[in-house]
């Protein structure tokens, strides 16, 4: 658990906040920490390991601020589905990637990844799945 949150909040609350940062002080701190940790990692994982091809359908579990999405979009995928449980990250993604969402290239799903994968993807073809620090 991050040191900052440990000074003020219980371990259960820290865990919930890191899983789905909200809009309050603890959510803002958690979101900041996660964003700083994931920027370079997400870009590296997509660039070096994911091998996204034009026309692929990609699922990203926990896209956070969307750093992996930014890199995936460069490969011209058919669709990216971002499964994000945090309302504050969903709002950020909706703002940052509004054009991609409107075009239908990006879909942001407000759900728990396990529930979404079981319920929604049984009849769809997915080419790649990425989950970084979730």
PDB file of N, CA, C and O in Angstrom, residues 6 12 16 22 28 47 57 61 67 69 77 85 90 93 106 115:
ATOM      1  N   UNK A   6      -1.379   5.205   3.795  1.00  0.00           N
ATOM      2  CA  UNK A   6      -1.236   4.464   5.039  1.00  0.00           C
ATOM      3  C   UNK A   6      -1.252   5.341   6.272  1.00  0.00           C
ATOM      4  O   UNK A   6      -1.583   4.894   7.360  1.00  0.00           O
ATOM      5  N   UNK A  12      -8.125  -1.648   4.600  1.00  0.00           N
ATOM      6  CA  UNK A  12      -9.254  -1.999   3.728  1.00  0.00           C
ATOM      7  C   UNK A  12      -9.619  -0.828   2.830  1.00  0.00           C
ATOM      8  O   UNK A  12      -9.838  -0.983   1.634  1.00  0.00           O
ATOM      9  N   UNK A  16      -9.413  -0.607  -1.329  1.00  0.00           N
ATOM     10  CA  UNK A  16     -10.540  -0.210  -2.176  1.00  0.00           C
ATOM     11  C   UNK A  16     -10.200   1.024  -3.011  1.00  0.00           C
ATOM     12  O   UNK A  16     -10.569   1.112  -4.175  1.00  0.00           O
ATOM     13  N   UNK A  22     -11.597   7.106  -6.380  1.00  0.00           N
ATOM     14  CA  UNK A  22     -12.755   7.982  -6.528  1.00  0.00           C
ATOM     15  C   UNK A  22     -12.310   9.410  -6.782  1.00  0.00           C
ATOM     16  O   UNK A  22     -11.199   9.660  -7.248  1.00  0.00           O
ATOM     17  N   UNK A  28      -7.683  10.932  -5.369  1.00  0.00           N
ATOM     18  CA  UNK A  28      -6.754  11.771  -6.117  1.00  0.00           C
ATOM     19  C   UNK A  28      -5.318  11.322  -5.894  1.00  0.00           C
ATOM     20  O   UNK A  28      -4.531  11.232  -6.844  1.00  0.00           O
ATOM     21  N   UNK A  47       4.405  -1.694 -26.731  1.00  0.00           N
ATOM     22  CA  UNK A  47       5.393  -1.597 -27.805  1.00  0.00           C
ATOM     23  C   UNK A  47       6.223  -2.861 -27.972  1.00  0.00           C
ATOM     24  O   UNK A  47       6.510  -3.278 -29.096  1.00  0.00           O
ATOM     25  N   UNK A  57      -8.815  -6.520 -32.355  1.00  0.00           N
ATOM     26  CA  UNK A  57      -9.679  -6.116 -31.257  1.00  0.00           C
ATOM     27  C   UNK A  57      -8.916  -6.396 -29.971  1.00  0.00           C
ATOM     28  O   UNK A  57      -8.466  -7.513 -29.740  1.00  0.00           O
ATOM     29  N   UNK A  61      -7.704  -4.335 -19.507  1.00  0.00           N
ATOM     30  CA  UNK A  61      -8.293  -4.401 -18.172  1.00  0.00           C
ATOM     31  C   UNK A  61      -7.611  -3.344 -17.313  1.00  0.00           C
ATOM     32  O   UNK A  61      -6.398  -3.376 -17.135  1.00  0.00           O
ATOM     33  N   UNK A  67      -2.607   5.271 -20.982  1.00  0.00           N
ATOM     34  CA  UNK A  67      -1.301   5.285 -21.643  1.00  0.00           C
ATOM     35  C   UNK A  67      -1.146   4.139 -22.631  1.00  0.00           C
ATOM     36  O   UNK A  67      -0.611   4.325 -23.722  1.00  0.00           O
ATOM     37  N   UNK A  69      -3.625   2.667 -24.168  1.00  0.00           N
ATOM     38  CA  UNK A  69      -4.565   2.974 -25.251  1.00  0.00           C
ATOM     39  C   UNK A  69      -3.907   3.891 -26.270  1.00  0.00           C
ATOM     40  O   UNK A  69      -4.029   3.686 -27.476  1.00  0.00           O
ATOM     41  N   UNK A  77      -6.065  -0.321 -34.542  1.00  0.00           N
ATOM     42  CA  UNK A  77      -6.910  -1.492 -34.256  1.00  0.00           C
ATOM     43  C   UNK A  77      -8.345  -1.240 -34.694  1.00  0.00           C
ATOM     44  O   UNK A  77      -8.766  -0.092 -34.845  1.00  0.00           O
ATOM     45  N   UNK A  85     -13.070   0.094 -13.721  1.00  0.00           N
ATOM     46  CA  UNK A  85     -14.020   0.126 -12.611  1.00  0.00           C
ATOM     47  C   UNK A  85     -14.060   1.495 -11.926  1.00  0.00           C
ATOM     48  O   UNK A  85     -15.044   1.860 -11.318  1.00  0.00           O
ATOM     49  N   UNK A  90     -12.556   6.595 -15.617  1.00  0.00           N
ATOM     50  CA  UNK A  90     -13.492   6.573 -16.762  1.00  0.00           C
ATOM     51  C   UNK A  90     -13.761   7.983 -17.274  1.00  0.00           C
ATOM     52  O   UNK A  90     -13.793   8.222 -18.483  1.00  0.00           O
ATOM     53  N   UNK A  93     -10.700   9.124 -19.198  1.00  0.00           N
ATOM     54  CA  UNK A  93     -10.642   8.454 -20.500  1.00  0.00           C
ATOM     55  C   UNK A  93     -11.669   9.031 -21.465  1.00  0.00           C
ATOM     56  O   UNK A  93     -11.371   9.260 -22.644  1.00  0.00           O
ATOM     57  N   UNK A 106     -12.946   3.059 -29.661  1.00  0.00           N
ATOM     58  CA  UNK A 106     -12.727   2.822 -28.240  1.00  0.00           C
ATOM     59  C   UNK A 106     -14.068   2.755 -27.516  1.00  0.00           C
ATOM     60  O   UNK A 106     -14.944   3.591 -27.726  1.00  0.00           O
ATOM     61  N   UNK A 115     -16.332  -9.979 -14.189  1.00  0.00           N
ATOM     62  CA  UNK A 115     -17.749 -10.034 -14.560  1.00  0.00           C
ATOM     63  C   UNK A 115     -17.913  -9.720 -16.044  1.00  0.00           C
ATOM     64  O   UNK A 115     -18.634 -10.402 -16.767  1.00  0.00           O
TER      65      UNK A 115
END
